[in-house]
XYZ file of C-alpha atoms in Angstrom:
782
model
C -15.762 -2.065 22.990
C -18.122 -1.471 25.899
C -21.576 -2.743 26.836
C -24.247 -0.035 26.657
C -27.303 -2.106 27.599
C -28.319 -5.581 28.644
C -31.010 -7.661 26.948
C -33.110 -7.216 30.068
C -33.601 -3.572 28.990
C -36.014 -4.860 26.349
C -39.539 -6.108 26.808
C -39.462 -9.905 27.130
C -35.660 -9.850 27.334
C -35.486 -13.549 28.189
C -37.238 -14.324 24.872
C -34.709 -12.248 22.994
C -31.799 -13.992 24.712
C -33.377 -17.387 24.002
C -33.795 -16.612 20.292
C -30.268 -15.247 19.911
C -28.597 -18.098 21.818
C -30.315 -20.824 19.832
C -27.858 -22.253 17.289
C -28.377 -23.098 13.663
C -29.299 -20.738 10.858
C -28.784 -17.078 11.859
C -31.839 -14.880 12.436
C -32.550 -11.655 10.585
C -32.302 -8.746 13.048
C -33.395 -5.222 12.131
C -33.693 -2.092 14.254
C -36.244 0.661 13.780
C -35.115 4.084 12.480
C -35.335 5.566 15.990
C -33.345 2.672 17.479
C -36.043 1.896 20.087
C -37.318 -1.362 18.585
C -35.666 -4.585 17.545
C -37.366 -6.785 14.992
C -36.230 -10.397 14.815
C -37.232 -12.836 12.077
C -36.752 -16.322 13.520
C -36.747 -19.052 10.874
C -37.972 -22.593 11.309
C -36.151 -24.355 14.139
C -37.760 -27.203 16.116
C -39.387 -27.431 18.529
C -40.737 -23.840 18.293
C -42.578 -22.385 15.332
C -40.928 -19.755 13.128
C -42.058 -16.250 14.012
C -41.554 -12.489 13.770
C -41.123 -10.807 17.166
C -40.678 -7.098 18.015
C -38.759 -6.115 21.158
C -39.192 -2.646 22.625
C -36.391 -0.886 24.505
C -37.338 0.653 27.903
C -40.565 -1.324 27.993
C -43.867 0.546 28.197
C -47.106 -1.325 28.665
C -48.810 -1.998 25.365
C -49.589 -4.606 22.771
C -46.624 -6.586 21.429
C -46.015 -7.590 17.837
C -45.623 -11.323 17.361
C -46.525 -13.243 14.216
C -45.895 -16.974 13.810
C -46.809 -19.398 11.041
C -47.012 -23.101 10.421
C -44.251 -24.376 8.028
C -46.642 -25.226 5.136
C -47.847 -21.621 5.298
C -45.771 -19.152 3.190
C -43.031 -17.369 5.125
C -42.349 -13.588 5.243
C -39.717 -12.387 2.774
C -39.240 -8.785 3.929
C -39.495 -6.504 6.971
C -39.482 -2.904 5.739
C -39.617 0.376 7.659
C -41.425 3.004 5.578
C -41.691 6.746 6.126
C -45.147 7.778 7.317
C -46.256 11.434 7.351
C -48.741 13.224 9.584
C -50.303 11.727 12.717
C -49.248 8.136 12.539
C -45.651 8.869 13.527
C -42.444 9.030 11.582
C -42.487 5.457 10.215
C -44.538 2.286 9.764
C -43.566 -1.353 9.444
C -44.527 -3.434 6.400
C -44.326 -7.231 6.709
C -44.396 -8.774 3.212
C -45.261 -12.469 2.990
C -44.258 -14.889 0.287
C -47.719 -15.092 -1.311
C -47.896 -11.275 -1.602
C -49.956 -10.434 1.489
C -48.635 -7.278 3.140
C -49.387 -6.231 6.720
C -48.801 -2.587 7.657
C -48.188 -1.959 11.376
C -47.472 1.175 13.378
C -46.415 1.776 16.974
C -48.197 4.171 19.321
C -46.707 5.027 22.735
C -48.653 3.520 25.680
C -50.823 1.594 23.216
C -48.278 -0.591 21.426
C -48.287 -2.162 17.995
C -51.476 -1.836 15.946
C -52.306 -3.392 12.589
C -53.279 -0.628 10.181
C -54.286 -2.680 7.165
C -53.702 -5.927 5.288
C -53.102 -5.570 1.557
C -52.531 -7.857 -1.423
C -49.316 -6.806 -3.163
C -49.423 -9.143 -6.175
C -52.205 -9.270 -8.760
C -51.998 -12.969 -9.634
C -53.149 -15.588 -7.134
C -50.301 -17.954 -8.066
C -47.515 -15.344 -7.762
C -44.727 -15.872 -5.217
C -42.551 -13.002 -3.914
C -38.845 -13.959 -3.700
C -37.277 -10.577 -2.839
C -38.587 -7.141 -1.803
C -37.208 -3.693 -0.929
C -38.499 -0.153 -0.412
C -37.404 2.662 -2.730
C -38.724 6.061 -1.655
C -42.500 5.750 -1.242
C -42.725 2.576 -3.350
C -42.267 -1.136 -2.837
C -40.137 -2.946 -5.415
C -40.219 -6.728 -5.518
C -39.272 -9.718 -7.668
C -42.023 -12.317 -7.995
C -42.246 -15.744 -9.578
C -45.113 -16.450 -11.960
C -45.301 -20.210 -12.559
C -46.436 -21.353 -16.054
C -50.043 -22.399 -16.390
C -49.443 -25.689 -18.213
C -47.664 -28.601 -16.589
C -45.764 -29.394 -19.813
C -44.712 -25.894 -20.790
C -41.630 -25.014 -22.802
C -38.549 -25.249 -20.551
C -36.970 -22.156 -22.131
C -39.999 -20.119 -21.040
C -39.959 -21.689 -17.553
C -36.392 -20.448 -17.085
C -37.533 -16.810 -17.364
C -40.664 -16.980 -15.236
C -39.859 -14.048 -12.910
C -40.732 -10.379 -13.145
C -39.786 -7.230 -11.222
C -42.645 -4.934 -10.182
C -43.068 -1.627 -8.327
C -46.057 -0.215 -6.509
C -46.576 2.986 -4.531
C -47.632 2.582 -0.889
C -49.188 5.701 0.670
C -49.916 5.983 4.384
C -52.309 8.752 5.387
C -54.945 9.632 7.960
C -57.566 7.584 6.132
C -55.425 4.448 6.109
C -53.078 2.729 3.687
C -53.513 2.807 -0.084
C -51.675 0.841 -2.741
C -51.054 2.387 -6.165
C -51.238 0.582 -9.472
C -48.705 -2.117 -10.296
C -45.860 -0.902 -12.510
C -44.108 -3.587 -14.540
C -40.362 -2.850 -14.320
C -39.060 -6.026 -15.976
C -40.838 -9.202 -17.049
C -39.821 -12.610 -18.435
C -36.588 -12.365 -16.432
C -34.504 -14.758 -14.300
C -34.628 -14.576 -10.502
C -33.132 -11.406 -9.005
C -32.500 -10.084 -5.512
C -33.624 -6.448 -5.374
C -31.623 -3.999 -3.234
C -32.624 -0.324 -3.033
C -30.491 2.769 -2.551
C -32.068 6.250 -2.169
C -32.050 6.844 -5.958
C -31.537 3.436 -7.610
C -32.467 -0.249 -7.397
C -29.802 -2.935 -7.890
C -30.856 -6.276 -9.396
C -28.394 -8.958 -8.284
C -28.655 -12.454 -9.867
C -29.783 -15.144 -7.457
C -27.283 -17.800 -6.428
C -29.286 -20.527 -8.154
C -29.502 -18.595 -11.431
C -28.255 -19.641 -14.835
C -24.618 -19.149 -15.839
C -25.631 -17.189 -18.941
C -27.589 -14.576 -16.960
C -25.324 -14.370 -13.900
C -22.459 -12.632 -15.700
C -23.899 -9.121 -15.241
C -25.852 -6.838 -12.901
C -28.848 -4.619 -13.659
C -29.338 -1.150 -12.159
C -32.773 0.485 -12.466
C -33.059 4.281 -12.330
C -36.773 4.959 -11.569
C -36.718 8.707 -12.296
C -35.182 8.252 -15.761
C -36.934 4.923 -16.508
C -33.465 3.679 -17.444
C -31.669 0.366 -17.022
C -27.883 0.046 -16.760
C -26.361 -3.317 -17.699
C -22.921 -3.782 -16.161
C -20.384 -6.605 -16.001
C -18.032 -4.973 -13.447
C -15.104 -7.365 -13.756
C -15.026 -7.013 -17.563
C -15.604 -3.246 -17.545
C -18.748 -3.519 -19.710
C -21.404 -0.842 -19.143
C -24.447 -0.160 -21.310
C -27.546 1.938 -20.560
C -30.963 1.775 -22.181
C -34.068 3.928 -21.623
C -37.386 2.043 -21.552
C -39.928 4.392 -23.155
C -42.934 2.048 -22.850
C -44.030 -1.031 -20.938
C -43.594 -3.154 -24.066
C -39.835 -2.511 -23.927
C -39.532 -3.885 -20.378
C -39.112 -7.448 -21.641
C -35.851 -8.987 -20.408
C -34.909 -10.351 -23.843
C -35.514 -7.015 -25.547
C -33.444 -5.254 -22.905
C -30.438 -7.461 -23.656
C -30.916 -7.388 -27.412
C -27.628 -6.339 -28.943
C -25.499 -7.330 -25.912
C -26.171 -11.073 -25.646
C -23.136 -12.177 -27.636
C -20.788 -10.001 -25.615
C -22.265 -10.867 -22.199
C -22.253 -14.618 -22.839
C -18.454 -14.599 -23.104
C -17.942 -13.082 -19.634
C -17.152 -15.029 -16.479
C -20.098 -15.445 -14.039
C -20.145 -13.021 -11.125
C -18.491 -14.164 -7.896
C -20.884 -12.911 -5.185
C -21.051 -14.287 -1.657
C -22.764 -11.368 0.129
C -24.319 -8.128 -1.148
C -25.752 -5.049 0.559
C -26.204 -1.329 -0.108
C -23.986 1.311 1.493
C -25.299 4.600 2.898
C -23.709 6.430 -0.062
C -25.860 4.498 -2.536
C -23.296 1.985 -3.832
C -23.656 -1.798 -3.929
C -21.177 -3.561 -1.642
C -20.149 -7.023 -2.868
C -18.125 -9.698 -1.062
C -16.694 -12.433 -3.297
C -16.114 -16.026 -2.223
C -12.378 -15.196 -2.098
C -13.003 -12.505 0.565
C -12.581 -9.481 -1.704
C -14.823 -6.502 -0.834
C -15.709 -4.116 -3.686
C -18.338 -1.472 -4.419
C -20.393 -1.044 -7.596
C -21.416 2.581 -8.103
C -24.843 3.494 -9.555
C -23.172 4.296 -12.895
C -21.968 0.663 -13.159
C -18.286 1.141 -12.345
C -16.615 -1.133 -9.806
C -13.896 -0.262 -7.276
C -11.969 -2.656 -5.049
C -11.915 -1.692 -1.352
C -10.364 -4.388 0.832
C -9.523 -8.092 1.125
C -10.720 -10.011 4.166
C -8.412 -12.482 5.842
C -9.133 -16.154 6.305
C -9.084 -17.525 2.759
C -12.071 -18.537 0.610
C -15.563 -18.176 2.111
C -17.890 -21.161 2.252
C -21.592 -20.958 1.551
C -22.440 -21.163 5.248
C -20.019 -18.493 6.484
C -21.848 -15.315 7.511
C -20.453 -11.915 6.471
C -22.133 -8.770 7.812
C -21.519 -5.332 6.281
C -22.643 -1.867 7.314
C -21.372 1.611 6.506
C -21.045 4.434 9.012
C -20.186 7.560 7.041
C -16.998 6.792 5.124
C -16.187 3.815 7.396
C -17.082 0.283 6.306
C -17.659 -2.130 9.186
C -17.452 -5.847 8.424
C -17.801 -8.860 10.731
C -16.490 -12.274 9.659
C -15.911 -15.241 11.976
C -15.889 -13.081 15.100
C -13.467 -10.480 13.710
C -14.542 -6.854 13.225
C -12.824 -4.923 10.416
C -13.080 -1.147 10.093
C -11.981 0.062 6.657
C -11.864 3.501 5.099
C -14.038 3.184 1.970
C -12.218 5.969 0.118
C -8.649 4.687 0.496
C -9.218 0.986 1.295
C -7.025 1.350 4.376
C -7.614 -0.925 7.381
C -8.283 1.427 10.309
C -8.991 -1.133 13.012
C -9.155 -4.891 13.387
C -10.810 -6.199 16.541
C -11.224 -9.843 17.575
C -14.633 -10.174 19.263
C -15.386 -12.663 21.993
C -18.712 -13.556 20.364
C -19.075 -15.209 16.945
C -22.564 -14.001 15.930
C -23.331 -10.294 16.152
C -25.766 -7.997 14.347
C -25.330 -4.320 13.445
C -27.846 -1.814 14.822
C -28.660 1.780 13.939
C -26.540 4.219 15.991
C -28.752 7.181 16.789
C -26.979 10.510 17.215
C -23.638 8.894 18.059
C -21.282 9.659 15.213
C -18.188 7.475 15.269
C -19.880 4.661 17.219
C -20.935 1.225 15.999
C -23.589 -0.685 17.917
C -23.545 -4.484 17.924
C -26.235 -6.835 19.207
C -24.911 -10.081 20.681
C -26.238 -12.888 22.844
C -25.391 -10.986 26.044
C -26.381 -7.410 25.204
C -25.729 -4.372 23.033
C -22.136 -3.188 22.724
C -20.773 0.057 21.358
C -17.479 0.210 19.485
C -15.901 3.635 19.132
C -13.362 4.196 16.361
C -12.663 7.756 17.487
C -10.130 8.409 20.226
C -11.339 7.583 23.780
C -12.003 10.338 26.253
C -9.345 9.250 28.749
C -6.624 9.735 26.127
C -7.801 13.238 25.227
C -5.590 15.117 27.695
C -2.792 17.211 26.170
C 0.605 15.557 25.924
C 3.453 18.118 25.817
C 6.031 15.386 25.122
C 4.359 14.653 21.793
C 4.579 18.319 20.789
C 8.242 18.431 21.824
C 8.853 15.350 19.724
C 7.482 17.204 16.696
C 9.994 20.027 17.160
C 12.913 17.659 17.766
C 12.083 15.713 14.591
C 11.759 18.988 12.671
C 15.215 20.030 13.927
C 16.745 16.827 12.557
C 14.958 17.251 9.231
C 15.940 20.886 8.690
C 19.501 20.226 9.895
C 19.961 17.609 7.161
C 18.775 20.037 4.500
C 20.645 23.067 5.867
C 23.829 24.362 4.231
C 24.863 26.146 7.424
C 27.180 24.544 9.977
C 25.412 26.212 12.955
C 23.284 23.774 14.921
C 19.527 24.320 14.913
C 17.826 24.041 18.332
C 14.188 23.705 19.364
C 14.221 27.209 20.855
C 15.433 28.733 17.562
C 12.802 26.723 15.693
C 9.973 28.028 17.904
C 11.130 31.666 17.890
C 11.904 31.999 14.202
C 9.043 32.713 11.844
C 10.554 30.791 8.949
C 9.619 27.265 9.971
C 5.818 27.269 9.923
C 5.216 23.547 9.362
C 6.238 22.288 12.850
C 4.348 25.153 14.495
C 1.181 24.282 12.574
C 1.564 20.572 13.321
C 2.106 21.246 17.036
C -1.039 23.408 17.154
C -3.078 20.696 15.405
C -1.777 18.026 17.779
C -2.514 20.130 20.860
C -6.047 20.801 19.640
C -6.785 17.225 18.601
C -5.543 15.841 21.928
C -7.789 18.153 23.931
C -11.356 17.361 24.900
C -13.988 17.920 22.239
C -16.358 20.128 24.228
C -15.189 23.230 22.308
C -14.028 22.003 18.924
C -13.396 25.454 17.403
C -11.500 27.009 20.307
C -8.086 28.394 19.437
C -7.816 26.759 16.039
C -7.625 28.732 12.811
C -9.708 27.816 9.775
C -6.669 26.682 7.795
C -5.589 24.535 10.732
C -9.088 23.026 10.906
C -8.854 21.979 7.237
C -5.472 20.379 7.889
C -6.874 18.618 10.959
C -9.724 17.104 8.912
C -7.151 15.885 6.365
C -4.881 14.417 9.044
C -7.604 12.934 11.269
C -7.101 9.331 10.117
C -3.326 9.612 10.454
C -3.680 11.041 13.963
C -6.049 8.255 14.970
C -3.588 5.706 13.610
C -0.723 7.344 15.503
C -2.663 7.490 18.782
C -3.743 3.826 18.468
C -0.076 2.942 17.888
C 0.984 4.815 21.021
C -1.753 3.134 23.068
C -0.654 -0.250 21.735
C 2.927 0.426 22.801
C 1.671 1.281 26.282
C -0.293 -2.009 26.319
C 2.870 -3.946 25.411
C 4.735 -2.395 28.342
C 1.943 -3.052 30.867
C 0.617 -6.381 29.537
C 1.165 -9.721 31.315
C 3.636 -12.153 29.779
C 0.915 -14.357 28.258
C -0.482 -11.469 26.166
C 2.789 -9.874 25.063
C 3.128 -12.038 21.943
C -0.305 -11.098 20.543
C 0.352 -7.408 21.224
C 3.760 -7.636 19.561
C 2.268 -9.054 16.358
C -0.120 -6.131 16.069
C 2.617 -3.671 17.000
C 4.967 -5.008 14.323
C 2.248 -4.721 11.676
C 1.562 -1.089 12.583
C 5.256 -0.228 12.786
C 6.085 -1.752 9.394
C 3.097 0.044 7.853
C 4.169 3.335 9.441
C 7.752 3.069 8.171
C 6.627 2.203 4.648
C 4.529 5.382 4.672
C 7.532 7.533 5.670
C 10.946 8.218 4.096
C 13.216 5.161 3.854
C 16.347 6.728 5.330
C 19.253 4.998 7.071
C 17.646 5.071 10.543
C 14.336 3.621 9.361
C 16.139 0.883 7.425
C 18.206 -0.046 10.491
C 15.011 -0.123 12.560
C 13.340 -2.433 10.007
C 16.346 -4.765 10.145
C 15.990 -5.067 13.910
C 12.216 -5.665 13.615
C 12.688 -8.454 11.042
C 15.443 -10.013 13.172
C 13.466 -9.882 16.442
C 9.988 -10.784 15.137
C 10.455 -12.705 11.856
C 6.971 -14.270 11.678
C 5.141 -11.085 12.665
C 7.222 -9.074 10.191
C 6.372 -11.566 7.424
C 2.637 -11.184 8.118
C 3.026 -7.405 8.288
C 4.784 -7.151 4.924
C 2.136 -9.389 3.331
C -0.564 -7.096 4.689
C 1.186 -3.886 3.565
C 1.842 -5.160 0.034
C -1.546 -6.991 -0.028
C 0.113 -10.119 -1.380
C -2.234 -12.974 -2.202
C -2.999 -15.607 -4.819
C -5.787 -14.994 -7.300
C -8.136 -17.628 -8.701
C -5.545 -18.771 -11.263
C -2.945 -19.369 -8.564
C -0.857 -16.335 -9.581
C 0.627 -13.997 -6.995
C -0.856 -10.491 -7.060
C -0.067 -7.358 -5.063
C -2.041 -4.144 -4.633
C 0.666 -1.920 -3.183
C 0.875 1.748 -4.152
C 3.765 3.016 -6.338
C 5.249 4.854 -3.330
C 5.513 1.627 -1.321
C 6.982 -0.236 -4.320
C 9.742 2.377 -4.667
C 10.668 1.979 -0.998
C 10.672 -1.814 -1.283
C 12.902 -1.839 -4.369
C 15.318 0.926 -3.432
C 18.962 -0.141 -3.191
C 20.963 2.058 -0.774
C 24.517 3.130 -1.505
C 27.324 0.960 -0.141
C 28.457 3.719 2.209
C 24.933 3.893 3.668
C 24.877 0.192 4.439
C 28.101 0.441 6.446
C 29.705 -2.273 8.484
C 26.768 -3.086 10.784
C 25.228 -5.735 8.490
C 22.227 -3.604 7.503
C 20.252 -5.290 4.708
C 18.032 -3.451 2.167
C 14.278 -3.960 2.445
C 14.052 -6.041 -0.757
C 16.564 -8.530 0.633
C 14.689 -8.618 3.968
C 11.466 -9.523 2.160
C 13.211 -12.198 0.065
C 14.611 -13.725 3.274
C 11.075 -13.861 4.714
C 9.809 -15.522 1.533
C 12.525 -18.198 1.745
C 11.684 -18.848 5.371
C 7.875 -18.864 5.297
C 6.677 -19.128 1.667
C 9.546 -20.140 -0.667
C 7.216 -21.044 -3.556
C 6.125 -17.408 -3.824
C 9.638 -15.929 -4.194
C 10.008 -16.288 -8.020
C 6.518 -14.852 -8.528
C 7.365 -11.946 -6.233
C 10.558 -11.199 -8.172
C 8.533 -11.314 -11.403
C 6.009 -8.868 -9.892
C 8.780 -6.455 -8.927
C 10.278 -6.635 -12.431
C 6.890 -5.820 -13.953
C 6.645 -2.737 -11.759
C 10.224 -1.694 -12.609
C 9.639 -2.069 -16.360
C 6.526 0.110 -16.178
C 8.161 2.804 -14.012
C 11.748 3.084 -15.294
C 13.454 2.562 -18.618
C 15.646 -0.532 -19.076
C 18.972 1.312 -18.833
C 17.937 3.933 -16.275
C 20.532 4.415 -13.538
C 17.917 5.914 -11.184
C 15.860 2.724 -11.149
C 16.494 -0.195 -8.777
C 17.932 -2.299 -11.630
C 20.413 0.394 -12.674
C 23.168 -1.255 -10.626
C 22.240 -4.846 -9.715
C 19.242 -6.649 -11.303
C 16.530 -7.754 -8.898
C 16.885 -11.451 -9.718
C 20.599 -11.273 -8.822
C 19.700 -9.635 -5.500
C 17.281 -12.499 -4.806
C 19.955 -15.049 -5.836
C 22.345 -13.353 -3.396
C 19.844 -13.958 -0.577
C 19.506 -17.596 -1.661
C 23.317 -18.026 -1.659
C 23.519 -16.920 1.985
C 21.593 -19.966 3.213
C 23.613 -22.289 5.425
C 22.438 -25.517 3.809
C 22.050 -25.940 0.055
C 19.830 -28.757 -1.262
C 17.786 -29.832 -4.273
C 15.009 -27.369 -3.410
C 17.542 -24.529 -3.587
C 18.690 -25.690 -7.044
C 15.076 -25.571 -8.193
C 14.668 -22.116 -6.614
C 17.783 -20.862 -8.419
C 16.382 -22.127 -11.721
C 13.031 -20.422 -11.136
C 14.687 -17.112 -10.221
C 16.874 -17.193 -13.330
C 13.977 -18.023 -15.636
C 11.514 -15.534 -14.148
C 13.918 -12.679 -14.962
C 13.601 -13.397 -18.741
C 17.025 -11.826 -19.299
C 19.202 -13.534 -21.959
C 22.206 -14.150 -19.691
C 19.996 -15.519 -16.918
C 18.107 -17.809 -19.298
C 21.380 -19.204 -20.702
C 22.702 -19.671 -17.165
C 19.538 -21.615 -16.261
C 19.898 -23.687 -19.426
C 23.493 -24.647 -18.540
C 22.372 -25.527 -15.005
C 19.656 -27.835 -16.375
C 22.201 -29.446 -18.722
C 24.500 -29.987 -15.755
C 21.632 -31.641 -13.859
C 20.811 -33.695 -17.030
C 17.127 -32.733 -16.956
C 16.746 -33.005 -20.745
C 12.961 -32.756 -20.830
C 13.084 -29.375 -19.056
C 16.035 -28.315 -21.223
C 13.922 -28.660 -24.359
C 10.883 -26.997 -22.724
C 12.952 -23.981 -21.665
C 14.498 -23.762 -25.145
C 11.082 -23.782 -26.833
C 9.645 -21.177 -24.464
C 12.478 -18.634 -24.432
C 13.601 -18.934 -28.052
C 10.589 -16.794 -28.941
C 11.873 -13.802 -26.927
C 14.559 -12.636 -29.393
C 16.461 -13.960 -32.460
C 19.816 -13.495 -30.703
C 18.738 -15.574 -27.707
C 17.276 -18.154 -30.079
C 20.670 -18.528 -31.803
C 22.546 -18.811 -28.479
C 20.157 -21.498 -27.213
C 20.342 -23.506 -30.464
C 24.147 -23.366 -30.635
C 24.354 -24.539 -26.997
C 22.018 -27.477 -27.606
C 23.725 -28.389 -30.908
C 27.045 -28.627 -29.056
C 25.430 -30.936 -26.481
C 23.912 -33.023 -29.292
C 27.339 -33.501 -30.875
C 28.876 -34.757 -27.612
C 26.334 -37.400 -26.483
C 23.077 -39.063 -27.418
C 20.879 -37.795 -24.520
C 19.027 -35.292 -26.747
C 18.190 -37.814 -29.516
C 14.561 -38.419 -28.326
C 13.874 -34.650 -28.604
C 15.353 -33.940 -32.070
C 11.924 -33.390 -33.676
C 11.379 -30.535 -31.195
C 14.964 -29.253 -31.377
C 15.396 -28.834 -35.177
C 12.515 -26.275 -35.589
C 14.498 -23.914 -33.314
C 17.287 -23.567 -35.915
C 17.797 -19.841 -36.746
C 17.274 -18.672 -40.321
C 20.830 -17.315 -40.758
C 22.582 -20.656 -40.073
C 23.698 -22.567 -43.185
C 24.506 -26.266 -43.572
C 28.262 -25.561 -43.506
C 27.860 -23.567 -40.259
C 26.046 -26.471 -38.647
C 28.636 -29.043 -39.779
C 31.480 -26.817 -38.541
C 29.902 -26.491 -35.068
C 29.234 -30.235 -34.873
C 32.839 -31.077 -35.814
C 34.176 -28.603 -33.234
C 32.248 -30.240 -30.404
C 32.714 -33.915 -31.262
C 34.218 -35.940 -28.382
C 37.940 -36.736 -28.582
C 38.816 -39.742 -30.827
C 39.987 -42.974 -29.220
C 43.675 -43.962 -29.327
C 42.952 -47.264 -31.127
C 39.871 -46.608 -33.302
C 37.604 -49.489 -34.233
C 34.647 -49.581 -36.667
C 32.032 -50.093 -33.954
C 32.706 -48.680 -30.507
C 31.335 -50.448 -27.460
C 31.113 -47.212 -25.426
C 27.724 -45.725 -26.376
C 26.302 -44.858 -29.773
C 28.385 -42.598 -32.057
C 27.037 -39.610 -33.956
C 25.983 -40.485 -37.517
C 25.052 -38.407 -40.551
C 21.579 -39.961 -40.409
C 20.812 -38.107 -37.182
C 21.817 -34.793 -38.782
C 20.030 -35.476 -42.075
C 16.581 -33.972 -41.084
C 18.255 -30.767 -39.892
C 20.446 -30.426 -42.994
C 17.493 -31.079 -45.307
C 15.477 -28.437 -43.412
C 18.278 -25.871 -43.806
C 18.971 -26.631 -47.506
C 15.296 -26.531 -48.518
C 14.684 -23.251 -46.657
C 14.845 -20.126 -48.915
C 17.866 -17.966 -48.338
C 17.732 -14.532 -46.727
C 18.497 -12.755 -50.056
C 15.677 -14.569 -51.825
C 13.264 -13.377 -49.145
C 14.534 -9.804 -49.511
C 13.867 -9.742 -53.289
C 10.776 -11.937 -53.314
C 8.408 -8.963 -53.640
C 10.293 -7.581 -56.667
C 10.455 -10.972 -58.368
C 6.737 -11.527 -57.950
C 5.707 -8.181 -59.472
C 3.427 -8.406 -62.509
C 5.222 -5.899 -64.763
C 8.895 -5.172 -65.122
C 10.059 -2.471 -65.311
C 7.409 -0.713 -63.182
C 5.034 1.735 -64.921
C 5.968 5.387 -65.336
C 4.680 7.481 -62.438
C 2.109 10.215 -63.278
C 3.481 13.636 -64.127
C 3.237 16.217 -61.363
C 2.216 19.754 -62.373
């Protein structure tokens, strides 16, 4: 992150610094397509008036653009740069005001800003523009048309907006507006966002719950609307053949009942990417993209918890890289894979993205002190060749091929380089040597096939080089900064190991990392598995199947050895117990869901082929030094989350031992539905407890419905007699020690069993209820 220019490089730089440094509501900053002009929309802040100011880089004498307005006067709603052919230059600026007045400006070198023409965008005098964008050579806007009568129907007042389009042509003779095209009328309020081929209609924040459950996408060339509810997966397209079909109610006709049942959209910030998709940030910090066909894809989750209404999130795409700034933290994410490439903590809280002209791989940020450039490609000073890295490739290849070799002869680096059999390390060494060289001659000495591999591996190489630079920073950093560097280093190391093979050396290395940096390792594993709570409070993870397999793998006993090496699943469970114990049962349940979808129940290859996952988690819990009530509760949760019959019965006995009768009945009601065999085991256990004491008497009306169908009255009486407490030595009619068991307590259960039809009657009920007996003769077959 380096400063490329100061604010003094602009005309009236002190004004620009004053506007940016003033607190309160953030200003709208936009740069011209050539990057030479900054346009700043300053909203109302006392004591100065709100205004639009243009700042020119490398100031040349000429007229400046500055427009201010008194607060009762309507404010501007859009600053749009439009393509302008012929003599006027490559672009013009359109300032659209709230009442529909549009000013078209253009910039001439050595002359300055000149007003070309003032136009009236809207046809009605009472119309109010709420949102505007430019799509090709047209302006698309959403305007409010208030009802004429003061006491109009409220249902009609709710849909008082319409979306319009109008061509704007700039030529030698001046500016000309085309006819107004009605895109959608009688609609709720929408924010219009344009991509090169489509226009997204996003519901306004103050919209109605019934109309904020879906998005609209307008395709101008096809005159087609796409209705999409991304979270529910609903997509429907409709072609509007005439202007009469552009009514909002007619557009939704046939989909109202389905759309009304969906959850309202959760949108905090929205913008359009350079690829034409709609980027959405939810209030929970989840970043996703809605494609022009209506499909939605999750990209990344921002850190920091739920977003408030006042928190500012800025998004901009640079090629396939998504740049996002939140609370002074810059995130660089690969849009295709959702992988976090870089996370940089900025020293300034408010920054604005600018257009980077001709500098691929650079992001320009405007702050209160100047313009800074952030490069996410490798820096020039690290571009010198590093022979040690190439040697490391060959040494690692020797170890890999030696493990797979059936020969006892030792493989050396010299043999690996001379032999023509091992092409992979040779190719990788050539790619590394080329990528670490300077980029003046990108095609020198690299074959076409190598170039394709280099383009595929570019992100991995950048990640590796940033990791090496970070290690160098840890070695050279002062003592006060070592801790922050170590946290980032641990996160990158854990991510790197989870992407590679989980062999004995990597597992031993992970054990040392978790032992040395427990808190940093916990944060790293949360980031790699993308563990978080959703809106319902449930734990969710977005890890890939490859990472899940490495997390759940259980090494052989001979691999663990005598050095106390712990498998990765146990390491993660230990971190949960230390930093977030409430999440451990949910995590075990998540892992079991993945196992059940990936392996069969009795598969020996799966992680549960030898020891079930809940038992592995219970083993970690048993290793704690101190055991308290919270650990008893944790043991119960782990047993119940497994949903295995033996574990459920074990949890039931533990609850009986703790005399938590309310929870005993709740567990019995919940898990009796899993299988008839488990239902019988649970009922027999509780019937034995009922025979021994009177603690379950308040819950008998909930206990008797759990009685299995195959139990008869004699079976029940036999079990009760077997579990009665021992008789006293000197029996008396009325004992003073508690209340004895009476037939009256068993009467509802026995009546229920006797009145229930037997199993044989149910088997033959269909035959007994037939109308004719014997059945009619079947038709003769020829």
